[in-house]
């Protein structure tokens, strides 16, 4: 089941605050994270970095459904999801239908690196998430959306 943070539901900006891009220009991110407090922190960090969160979800099925319906510019995906879900399986299902860059965010970086990077257009950052790592990963996702990007390239940031 999907859940949204109260901040997301109450989000109605008429004009950008200092450092923010206008809403129409903001890239959209789907956050897939099963721990509520981690999701809230990610939402705050992503907003500070100029991205709009289109939804936060906690399960594998909700991730796939939300990605296909909302068509985000990128996905920030935890590896272990609620209800026993698997972020890697969700990303593979999404890749079958949509070309969305996926940034995996996990505490299990070392053991999962080859498996995660087998997914096209995937990035890997470690938990706890540093703002600088997330900024670099989001810049990577943004660059993939530009015509000069090389499709299929994945890279690791830690």
Backbone as a printed PyTorch tensor [residue, N CA C, xyz], in Angstrom:
tensor([[[  0.8330,  -1.1740,   0.0000],
         [  0.0000,   0.0000,   0.0000],
         [  0.8820,   1.2430,   0.0000]],

        [[  0.4740,   2.2510,  -0.6970],
         [  1.2350,   3.5020,  -0.7900],
         [  0.8980,   4.3920,   0.3950]],

        [[  1.8540,   5.1810,   0.8010],
         [  1.6080,   6.2030,   1.8050],
         [  2.3240,   7.4540,   1.3840]],

        [[  1.7900,   8.5440,   1.8100],
         [  2.3980,   9.8310,   1.5000],
         [  2.6140,  10.5650,   2.8120]],

        [[  3.6930,  11.2850,   2.8890],
         [  3.9660,  12.0400,   4.0940],
         [  3.0350,  13.2280,   4.1550]],

        [[  2.7230,  13.7150,   5.3560],
         [  1.8580,  14.8980,   5.4580],
         [  2.4230,  16.0840,   4.6930]],

        [[  3.7680,  16.1900,   4.6380],
         [  4.3650,  17.3080,   3.9100],
         [  3.9990,  17.2580,   2.4290]],

        [[  3.9430,  16.0650,   1.8750],
         [  3.6230,  15.9510,   0.4560],
         [  2.1760,  16.3350,   0.1960]],

        [[  1.2900,  15.8970,   1.0660],
         [ -0.1100,  16.1970,   0.8540],
         [ -0.3920,  17.6800,   1.0330]],

        [[  0.3870,  18.3560,   1.8760],
         [  0.1540,  19.7680,   2.1360],
         [  0.9700,  20.6670,   1.2210]],

        [[  1.6680,  20.0900,   0.2680],
         [  2.5810,  20.8540,  -0.5670],
         [  1.8320,  21.6380,  -1.6470]],

        [[  1.7750,  22.9370,  -1.4650],
         [  1.1460,  23.8200,  -2.4560],
         [  1.9470,  25.1060,  -2.5040]],

        [[  2.9450,  25.1710,  -3.3610],
         [  3.7420,  26.3790,  -3.4920],
         [  3.2220,  27.2000,  -4.6620]],

        [[  2.9820,  28.4840,  -4.4240],
         [  2.6010,  29.3630,  -5.5140],
         [  3.8100,  29.9050,  -6.2420]],

        [[  4.8990,  30.1020,  -5.4910],
         [  6.1270,  30.6130,  -6.0780],
         [  7.2890,  29.9210,  -5.3980]],

        [[  8.3860,  29.7510,  -6.1250],
         [  9.5240,  29.0760,  -5.5170],
         [ 10.1520,  29.9310,  -4.4180]],

        [[ 10.6800,  29.2460,  -3.3960],
         [ 11.4300,  29.9520,  -2.3710],
         [ 12.8630,  30.0830,  -2.8560]],

        [[ 13.6720,  30.7910,  -2.1180],
         [ 15.0560,  31.0160,  -2.5130],
         [ 15.7410,  29.6960,  -2.8140]],

        [[ 16.3950,  29.6160,  -3.9620],
         [ 17.1280,  28.4180,  -4.3350],
         [ 16.3040,  27.3720,  -5.0520]],

        [[ 14.9870,  27.4930,  -5.0460],
         [ 14.1430,  26.5150,  -5.7280],
         [ 13.9090,  26.9410,  -7.1720]],

        [[ 13.6640,  25.9460,  -8.0030],
         [ 13.2860,  26.2130,  -9.3790],
         [ 11.7700,  26.3680,  -9.4330]],

        [[ 11.2320,  27.0590, -10.4400],
         [  9.7820,  27.1020, -10.5880],
         [  9.2370,  25.6850, -10.6970]],

        [[  8.0310,  25.4480, -10.1880],
         [  7.4540,  24.1050, -10.1360],
         [  7.4690,  23.3980, -11.4850]],

        [[  7.1770,  24.1260, -12.5690],
         [  7.1290,  23.4950, -13.8870],
         [  8.4980,  22.9870, -14.3160]],

        [[  9.5700,  23.6380, -13.8510],
         [ 10.9190,  23.2560, -14.2500],
         [ 11.5310,  22.2110, -13.3260]],

        [[ 10.9170,  21.9750, -12.1730],
         [ 11.4770,  21.0240, -11.2230],
         [ 11.3560,  19.5960, -11.7370]],

        [[ 12.4550,  18.8590, -11.7220],
         [ 12.3520,  17.4380, -12.0530],
         [ 11.5980,  16.6980, -10.9470]],

        [[ 10.9430,  15.6110, -11.3190],
         [ 10.0750,  14.8670, -10.4020],
         [ 10.7100,  13.5450, -10.0060]],

        [[ 10.6650,  13.2340,  -8.7140],
         [ 11.2820,  12.0400,  -8.1650],
         [ 10.2650,  11.1960,  -7.4320]],

        [[ 10.2980,   9.9060,  -7.6670],
         [  9.5170,   8.9360,  -6.9010],
         [ 10.4540,   8.3500,  -5.8550]],

        [[ 10.0690,   8.4270,  -4.5870],
         [ 10.8650,   7.8470,  -3.5120],
         [ 10.2170,   6.5420,  -3.0780]],

        [[ 11.0070,   5.4630,  -3.0970],
         [ 10.5380,   4.1460,  -2.6820],
         [ 11.3480,   3.7650,  -1.4440]],

        [[ 10.7370,   3.9050,  -0.2810],
         [ 11.4140,   3.6950,   1.0080],
         [ 10.3870,   3.2210,   2.0210]],

        [[ 10.6710,   2.1120,   2.6980],
         [  9.6940,   1.5530,   3.6270],
         [  9.7830,   2.1150,   5.0390]],

        [[ 10.8400,   2.8150,   5.3860],
         [ 10.9590,   3.3950,   6.7250],
         [ 10.5340,   4.8630,   6.6790]],

        [[  9.4890,   5.1780,   7.4140],
         [  8.8670,   6.4950,   7.3780],
         [  9.8470,   7.6270,   7.6880]],

        [[ 10.6350,   7.4870,   8.7310],
         [ 11.5540,   8.5550,   9.1130],
         [ 12.6320,   8.7800,   8.0420]],

        [[ 13.1070,   7.7070,   7.4360],
         [ 14.0900,   7.8240,   6.3520],
         [ 13.4490,   8.5160,   5.1620]],

        [[ 12.2160,   8.1460,   4.8510],
         [ 11.5100,   8.7710,   3.7270],
         [ 11.3450,  10.2710,   3.9520]],

        [[ 10.9710,  10.6670,   5.1560],
         [ 10.8110,  12.0970,   5.4520],
         [ 12.1140,  12.8430,   5.2440]],

        [[ 13.2080,  12.2730,   5.7360],
         [ 14.5110,  12.9110,   5.5790],
         [ 14.8790,  13.0450,   4.0980]],

        [[ 14.6140,  11.9910,   3.3350],
         [ 14.8960,  12.0370,   1.8950],
         [ 14.0600,  13.1030,   1.2020]],

        [[ 12.7960,  13.2150,   1.5740],
         [ 11.9240,  14.2380,   0.9770],
         [ 12.5030,  15.6250,   1.2330]],

        [[ 12.8870,  15.8870,   2.4740],
         [ 13.4670,  17.2000,   2.8030],
         [ 14.7330,  17.4650,   1.9970]],

        [[ 15.6220,  16.4760,   1.9270],
         [ 16.8830,  16.6460,   1.2090],
         [ 16.6500,  16.8810,  -0.2750]],

        [[ 15.7430,  16.1080,  -0.8490],
         [ 15.4390,  16.2290,  -2.2770],
         [ 14.8640,  17.6100,  -2.5910]],

        [[ 13.9910,  18.1060,  -1.7330],
         [ 13.4360,  19.4490,  -1.9370],
         [ 14.5360,  20.4970,  -1.8840]],

        [[ 15.4590,  20.3530,  -0.9370],
         [ 16.5750,  21.2910,  -0.8370],
         [ 17.4340,  21.2760,  -2.0970]],

        [[ 17.4660,  20.1390,  -2.7800],
         [ 18.2720,  19.9990,  -3.9910],
         [ 17.5100,  20.4020,  -5.2560]],

        [[ 16.2860,  20.9240,  -5.0930],
         [ 15.5390,  21.4690,  -6.2240],
         [ 14.6440,  20.4780,  -6.9620]],

        [[ 14.4090,  19.3130,  -6.3870],
         [ 13.5390,  18.3210,  -7.0050],
         [ 12.1830,  18.3190,  -6.3160]],

        [[ 11.1670,  17.9070,  -7.0520],
         [  9.8270,  17.7370,  -6.5060],
         [  9.5840,  16.2460,  -6.3140]],

        [[  9.0410,  15.8660,  -5.1830],
         [  8.7090,  14.4660,  -4.9230],
         [  7.2670,  14.2560,  -5.3840]],

        [[  7.0860,  13.3880,  -6.3750],
         [  5.7280,  13.1490,  -6.8800],
         [  4.9830,  12.1400,  -6.0100]],

        [[  5.7100,  11.2730,  -5.2900],
         [  5.0930,  10.3330,  -4.3550],
         [  6.1780,   9.6260,  -3.5600]],

        [[  5.7700,   9.1200,  -2.4000],
         [  6.6060,   8.2070,  -1.6410],
         [  5.7920,   6.9410,  -1.4360]],

        [[  6.4110,   5.8070,  -1.6890],
         [  5.7300,   4.5250,  -1.5200],
         [  6.6610,   3.5840,  -0.7770]],

        [[  6.1140,   2.4850,  -0.2370],
         [  6.9200,   1.6050,   0.5970],
         [  7.0010,   0.1570,   0.1330]],

        [[  6.2750,  -0.2400,  -0.8980],
         [  6.2800,  -1.6360,  -1.3240],
         [  6.6860,  -1.7770,  -2.7910]],

        [[  7.0260,  -2.9930,  -3.1510],
         [  7.4330,  -3.2990,  -4.5260],
         [  6.3010,  -3.0200,  -5.5090]],

        [[  5.1170,  -3.5060,  -5.2080],
         [  3.9930,  -3.3060,  -6.1290],
         [  3.6210,  -1.8320,  -6.2630]],

        [[  3.6440,  -1.1010,  -5.1480],
         [  3.3240,   0.3260,  -5.1960],
         [  4.3860,   1.0860,  -5.9950]],

        [[  5.6320,   0.6450,  -5.9080],
         [  6.7100,   1.2910,  -6.6710],
         [  6.4570,   1.1520,  -8.1650]],

        [[  6.1370,  -0.0460,  -8.5920],
         [  5.8970,  -0.2920, -10.0170],
         [  4.6730,   0.4900, -10.4860]],

        [[  3.5890,   0.3940,  -9.7390],
         [  2.3550,   1.0870, -10.1180],
         [  2.5690,   2.6010, -10.1820]],

        [[  3.2260,   3.1630,  -9.1690],
         [  3.4450,   4.6110,  -9.1280],
         [  4.3620,   5.0670, -10.2560]],

        [[  5.4160,   4.3130, -10.5240],
         [  6.3490,   4.6890, -11.5900],
         [  5.6520,   4.7220, -12.9410]],

        [[  4.8060,   3.7530, -13.1890],
         [  4.1350,   3.6880, -14.4880],
         [  3.0320,   4.7390, -14.6190]],

        [[  2.3610,   5.0580, -13.5260],
         [  1.2950,   6.0550, -13.5770],
         [  1.8290,   7.4860, -13.5420]],

        [[  2.8070,   7.7450, -12.6770],
         [  3.2720,   9.1150, -12.4550],
         [  4.3760,   9.5570, -13.4060]],

        [[  5.0780,   8.6010, -14.0010],
         [  6.1610,   8.8820, -14.9500],
         [  7.1690,   9.8990, -14.3930]],

        [[  7.8240,   9.5490, -13.2750],
         [  8.8020,  10.4760, -12.6960],
         [ 10.0440,  10.5910, -13.5770]],

        [[ 10.8380,  11.6240, -13.3220],
         [ 12.0970,  11.8060, -14.0460],
         [ 13.1750,  10.8640, -13.5240]],

        [[ 13.0260,  10.4290, -12.2770],
         [ 13.9670,   9.4840, -11.6670],
         [ 13.2770,   8.8150, -10.4810]],

        [[ 13.8790,   7.7150, -10.0400],
         [ 13.3630,   6.9730,  -8.8890],
         [ 14.4940,   6.7910,  -7.8940]],

        [[ 14.2120,   7.0750,  -6.6290],
         [ 15.1410,   6.7910,  -5.5400],
         [ 14.5980,   5.5560,  -4.8380]],

        [[ 15.3070,   4.4340,  -4.9630],
         [ 14.7780,   3.1220,  -4.5800],
         [ 15.6220,   2.4690,  -3.4930]],

        [[ 14.9810,   2.1010,  -2.3990],
         [ 15.6280,   1.2870,  -1.3780],
         [ 15.6950,  -0.1450,  -1.9060]],

        [[ 16.6390,  -0.9180,  -1.4040],
         [ 16.7760,  -2.3030,  -1.8580],
         [ 15.7660,  -3.2130,  -1.1620]],

        [[ 15.6560,  -3.1090,   0.1400],
         [ 14.6900,  -3.9080,   0.8990],
         [ 13.4730,  -3.0570,   1.1730]],

        [[ 12.3070,  -3.5670,   0.7620],
         [ 11.0790,  -2.7920,   0.8490],
         [ 10.0830,  -3.4290,   1.8090]],

        [[  9.0400,  -2.6760,   2.1280],
         [  7.9870,  -3.1630,   3.0050],
         [  7.2910,  -4.3800,   2.4340]],

        [[  6.7020,  -5.1620,   3.3220],
         [  5.9660,  -6.3760,   2.9620],
         [  6.8550,  -7.3910,   2.2540]],

        [[  8.1480,  -7.3940,   2.5760],
         [  9.0690,  -8.3640,   1.9780],
         [  9.4360,  -8.0650,   0.5400]],

        [[  9.1860,  -6.8640,   0.0860],
         [  9.4580,  -6.5010,  -1.3030],
         [ 10.9370,  -6.3330,  -1.5970]],

        [[ 11.2500,  -6.3300,  -2.8790],
         [ 12.6190,  -6.2670,  -3.3730],
         [ 12.7330,  -5.1020,  -4.3500]],

        [[ 13.5490,  -4.1130,  -4.0060],
         [ 13.7220,  -2.9460,  -4.8650],
         [ 14.3120,  -3.2940,  -6.2160]],

        [[ 15.2010,  -4.2750,  -6.2410],
         [ 15.8110,  -4.6920,  -7.4980],
         [ 14.7620,  -5.2930,  -8.4320]],

        [[ 13.8910,  -6.1260,  -7.8960],
         [ 12.8130,  -6.7070,  -8.7080],
         [ 11.8690,  -5.6170,  -9.2040]],

        [[ 11.5650,  -4.6510,  -8.3420],
         [ 10.6930,  -3.5380,  -8.7520],
         [ 11.3340,  -2.7580,  -9.8850]],

        [[ 12.6280,  -2.4660,  -9.7640],
         [ 13.3220,  -1.7020, -10.8090],
         [ 13.3160,  -2.4550, -12.1310]],

        [[ 13.5110,  -3.7520, -12.0840],
         [ 13.4880,  -4.5420, -13.3320],
         [ 12.1120,  -4.5190, -13.9760]],

        [[ 11.0550,  -4.6100, -13.1710],
         [  9.6920,  -4.5440, -13.7190],
         [  9.4340,  -3.1740, -14.3350]],

        [[  9.8960,  -2.1190, -13.6760],
         [  9.7150,  -0.7630, -14.1960],
         [ 10.4780,  -0.6110, -15.5100]],

        [[ 11.7000,  -1.1240, -15.5810],
         [ 12.5380,  -1.0170, -16.7850],
         [ 11.8850,  -1.6820, -17.9940]],

        [[ 11.0700,  -2.7010, -17.7730],
         [ 10.3830,  -3.3710, -18.8870],
         [  9.4060,  -2.4330, -19.5970]],

        [[  8.8830,  -1.4380, -18.8730],
         [  7.8530,  -0.5760, -19.4340],
         [  8.2580,   0.8940, -19.5460]],

        [[  9.2870,   1.3030, -18.8140],
         [  9.6350,   2.7280, -18.7890],
         [ 11.1430,   2.8990, -18.6910]],

        [[ 11.6260,   3.9810, -19.2610],
         [ 13.0540,   4.2790, -19.2690],
         [ 13.3440,   5.3570, -18.2270]],

        [[ 13.2680,   4.9610, -16.9510],
         [ 13.4450,   5.9040, -15.8510],
         [ 14.7420,   5.5830, -15.1160]],

        [[ 15.6400,   6.5490, -14.9650],
         [ 16.8540,   6.2970, -14.1880],
         [ 16.4910,   5.9480, -12.7380]],

        [[ 17.1910,   4.9630, -12.1960],
         [ 16.9300,   4.5280, -10.8340],
         [ 18.1840,   4.6930,  -9.9880]],

        [[ 18.0170,   5.3520,  -8.8670],
         [ 19.1010,   5.5280,  -7.9080],
         [ 18.7940,   4.6120,  -6.7280]],

        [[ 19.5930,   3.5640,  -6.5820],
         [ 19.4120,   2.6670,  -5.4480],
         [ 20.0920,   3.2710,  -4.2420]],

        [[ 19.4030,   3.2120,  -3.1310],
         [ 19.8630,   3.7990,  -1.8900],
         [ 19.7830,   2.6920,  -0.8370]],

        [[ 20.9380,   2.1770,  -0.4190],
         [ 20.9270,   1.0330,   0.4770],
         [ 22.1270,   1.0150,   1.4080]],

        [[ 21.9650,   0.3440,   2.5240],
         [ 23.0700,   0.1520,   3.4640],
         [ 23.9290,  -1.0390,   3.0440]],

        [[ 23.5050,  -1.7760,   2.0340],
         [ 24.1810,  -3.0080,   1.6030],
         [ 24.9630,  -2.8050,   0.3110]],

        [[ 25.6630,  -1.6840,   0.1810],
         [ 26.3210,  -1.3030,  -1.0640],
         [ 27.3320,  -2.3470,  -1.5430]],

        [[ 28.2260,  -2.7590,  -0.6830],
         [ 29.3340,  -3.6170,  -1.1140],
         [ 28.8250,  -4.9270,  -1.7100]],

        [[ 27.9440,  -5.6150,  -1.0350],
         [ 27.4630,  -6.8940,  -1.5200],
         [ 26.5230,  -6.8240,  -2.7040]],

        [[ 25.9010,  -5.6850,  -2.9030],
         [ 24.8760,  -5.5750,  -3.9510],
         [ 25.3430,  -4.8680,  -5.2150]],

        [[ 26.5180,  -4.2810,  -5.1920],
         [ 26.9720,  -3.4630,  -6.3220],
         [ 26.7980,  -4.1600,  -7.6770]],

        [[ 27.3350,  -5.3770,  -7.8920],
         [ 27.1880,  -5.9930,  -9.2260],
         [ 25.7280,  -6.2610,  -9.6010]],

        [[ 24.9500,  -6.6990,  -8.6370],
         [ 23.5510,  -7.0160,  -8.8990],
         [ 22.7530,  -5.7620,  -9.2640]],

        [[ 22.9540,  -4.6880,  -8.4920],
         [ 22.2330,  -3.4370,  -8.7370],
         [ 22.6380,  -2.8360, -10.0710]],

        [[ 23.9180,  -2.8440, -10.3600],
         [ 24.3810,  -2.2120, -11.5910],
         [ 24.1120,  -3.0520, -12.8340]],

        [[ 23.5430,  -4.2520, -12.6490],
         [ 23.1090,  -5.0360, -13.8010],
         [ 21.8190,  -4.4630, -14.3890]],

        [[ 21.1560,  -3.5870, -13.6460],
         [ 19.9580,  -2.9010, -14.1280],
         [ 20.4180,  -1.6840, -14.9310]],

        [[ 19.9270,  -1.5430, -16.1460],
         [ 20.3080,  -0.4130, -16.9950],
         [ 19.9270,   0.9070, -16.3370]],

        [[ 20.7810,   1.9070, -16.5460],
         [ 20.5440,   3.2630, -16.0400],
         [ 20.3170,   3.2680, -14.5370]],

        [[ 21.2000,   2.5730, -13.8160],
         [ 21.1020,   2.5010, -12.3600],
         [ 22.3290,   3.1300, -11.7160]],

        [[ 22.0990,   3.7370, -10.6010],
         [ 23.1200,   4.3630,  -9.7710],
         [ 23.0160,   3.7360,  -8.3930]],

        [[ 24.0450,   3.8340,  -7.6040],
         [ 24.0340,   3.2430,  -6.2710],
         [ 24.6700,   4.2110,  -5.2920]],

        [[ 23.9250,   4.5600,  -4.2370],
         [ 24.4720,   5.3720,  -3.1620],
         [ 24.1970,   4.6510,  -1.8480]],

        [[ 25.0060,   4.9630,  -0.8480],
         [ 24.8900,   4.2430,   0.4140],
         [ 24.0910,   5.0240,   1.4520]],

        [[ 23.5150,   4.2510,   2.3650],
         [ 22.8670,   4.8100,   3.5390],
         [ 23.8760,   4.7550,   4.6690]],

        [[ 23.8620,   5.6960,   5.5680],
         [ 22.9990,   6.8730,   5.5460],
         [ 23.3580,   7.7890,   4.3860]],

        [[ 22.3440,   8.4020,   3.8150],
         [ 22.5140,   9.2110,   2.6140],
         [ 23.1420,  10.5520,   2.9560]],

        [[ 24.2150,  10.8480,   2.2640],
         [ 24.8470,  12.1690,   2.3650],
         [ 24.2360,  13.0480,   1.2790]],

        [[ 23.9880,  14.2900,   1.6130],
         [ 23.4070,  15.2280,   0.6570],
         [ 24.2600,  15.3220,  -0.6040]],

        [[ 25.5820,  15.3090,  -0.4440],
         [ 26.4720,  15.4360,  -1.6060],
         [ 26.3410,  14.2280,  -2.5370]],

        [[ 26.2040,  13.0260,  -1.9790],
         [ 26.0270,  11.8250,  -2.8140],
         [ 24.7030,  11.8680,  -3.5530]],

        [[ 23.6660,  12.3000,  -2.8560],
         [ 22.3560,  12.3900,  -3.4870],
         [ 22.3570,  13.4680,  -4.5640]],

        [[ 23.0050,  14.5910,  -4.3050],
         [ 23.1030,  15.6610,  -5.3050],
         [ 23.7670,  15.1400,  -6.5770]],

        [[ 24.8850,  14.4140,  -6.4340],
         [ 25.5930,  13.8590,  -7.5920],
         [ 24.7290,  12.8460,  -8.3390]],

        [[ 24.0240,  12.0110,  -7.6090],
         [ 23.1690,  11.0040,  -8.2480],
         [ 22.0120,  11.6660,  -8.9950]],

        [[ 21.4220,  12.6910,  -8.4130],
         [ 20.3300,  13.3970,  -9.0880],
         [ 20.8350,  14.1430, -10.3180]],

        [[ 22.0440,  14.6720, -10.2500],
         [ 22.6430,  15.3250, -11.4200],
         [ 22.8600,  14.2950, -12.5290]],

        [[ 23.2970,  13.1020, -12.1520],
         [ 23.4610,  12.0060, -13.1170],
         [ 22.1180,  11.6900, -13.7890]],

        [[ 21.0570,  11.5800, -12.9860],
         [ 19.7290,  11.2720, -13.5290],
         [ 19.2550,  12.3820, -14.4550]],

        [[ 19.5080,  13.6230, -14.0820],
         [ 19.1190,  14.7580, -14.9170],
         [ 19.8660,  14.7300, -16.2480]],

        [[ 21.1560,  14.4170, -16.2050],
         [ 21.9650,  14.3600, -17.4300],
         [ 21.4700,  13.2680, -18.3700]],

        [[ 20.9560,  12.1760, -17.8240],
         [ 20.4370,  11.0990, -18.6740],
         [ 19.2150,  11.5410, -19.4630]],

        [[ 18.4820,  12.5070, -18.9280],
         [ 17.2930,  12.9900, -19.6100],
         [ 17.5860,  13.9420, -20.7440]],

        [[ 18.8400,  14.3700, -20.8650],
         [ 19.2120,  15.3030, -21.9220],
         [ 19.6080,  14.5420, -23.1810]],

        [[ 19.4390,  15.1320, -24.3550],
         [ 19.7340,  14.4520, -25.6140],
         [ 21.1720,  13.9710, -25.7490]],

        [[ 22.1240,  14.5770, -25.0590],
         [ 23.5230,  14.1700, -25.1880],
         [ 23.8930,  12.9950, -24.2830]],

        [[ 22.9660,  12.5410, -23.4470],
         [ 23.2510,  11.4340, -22.5350],
         [ 23.4360,  10.1370, -23.3090]],

        [[ 24.2550,   9.2660, -22.7550],
         [ 24.4790,   7.9500, -23.3510],
         [ 23.5770,   6.9420, -22.6470]],

        [[ 22.5540,   6.4310, -23.3240],
         [ 21.6320,   5.5090, -22.6930],
         [ 22.3240,   4.2380, -22.2460]],

        [[ 21.8210,   3.6900, -21.1380],
         [ 22.3180,   2.4120, -20.6610],
         [ 23.5150,   2.5170, -19.7440]],

        [[ 24.0520,   3.7210, -19.5460],
         [ 25.2250,   3.8370, -18.6880],
         [ 24.7930,   3.8760, -17.2300]],

        [[ 25.4150,   3.0550, -16.4330],
         [ 25.2000,   3.0560, -14.9970],
         [ 26.5150,   3.3390, -14.3260]],

        [[ 26.4590,   3.8350, -13.1140],
         [ 27.6910,   4.1650, -12.4190],
         [ 27.4080,   4.1180, -10.9340]],

        [[ 28.4400,   3.9810, -10.1600],
         [ 28.2880,   3.8700,  -8.7130],
         [ 28.7880,   5.1270,  -8.0470]],

        [[ 28.0220,   5.6350,  -7.1260],
         [ 28.4580,   6.7000,  -6.2350],
         [ 28.2850,   6.1690,  -4.8310]],

        [[ 29.2240,   6.3970,  -3.9910],
         [ 29.0960,   5.9420,  -2.6100],
         [ 29.3450,   7.0880,  -1.6700]]])
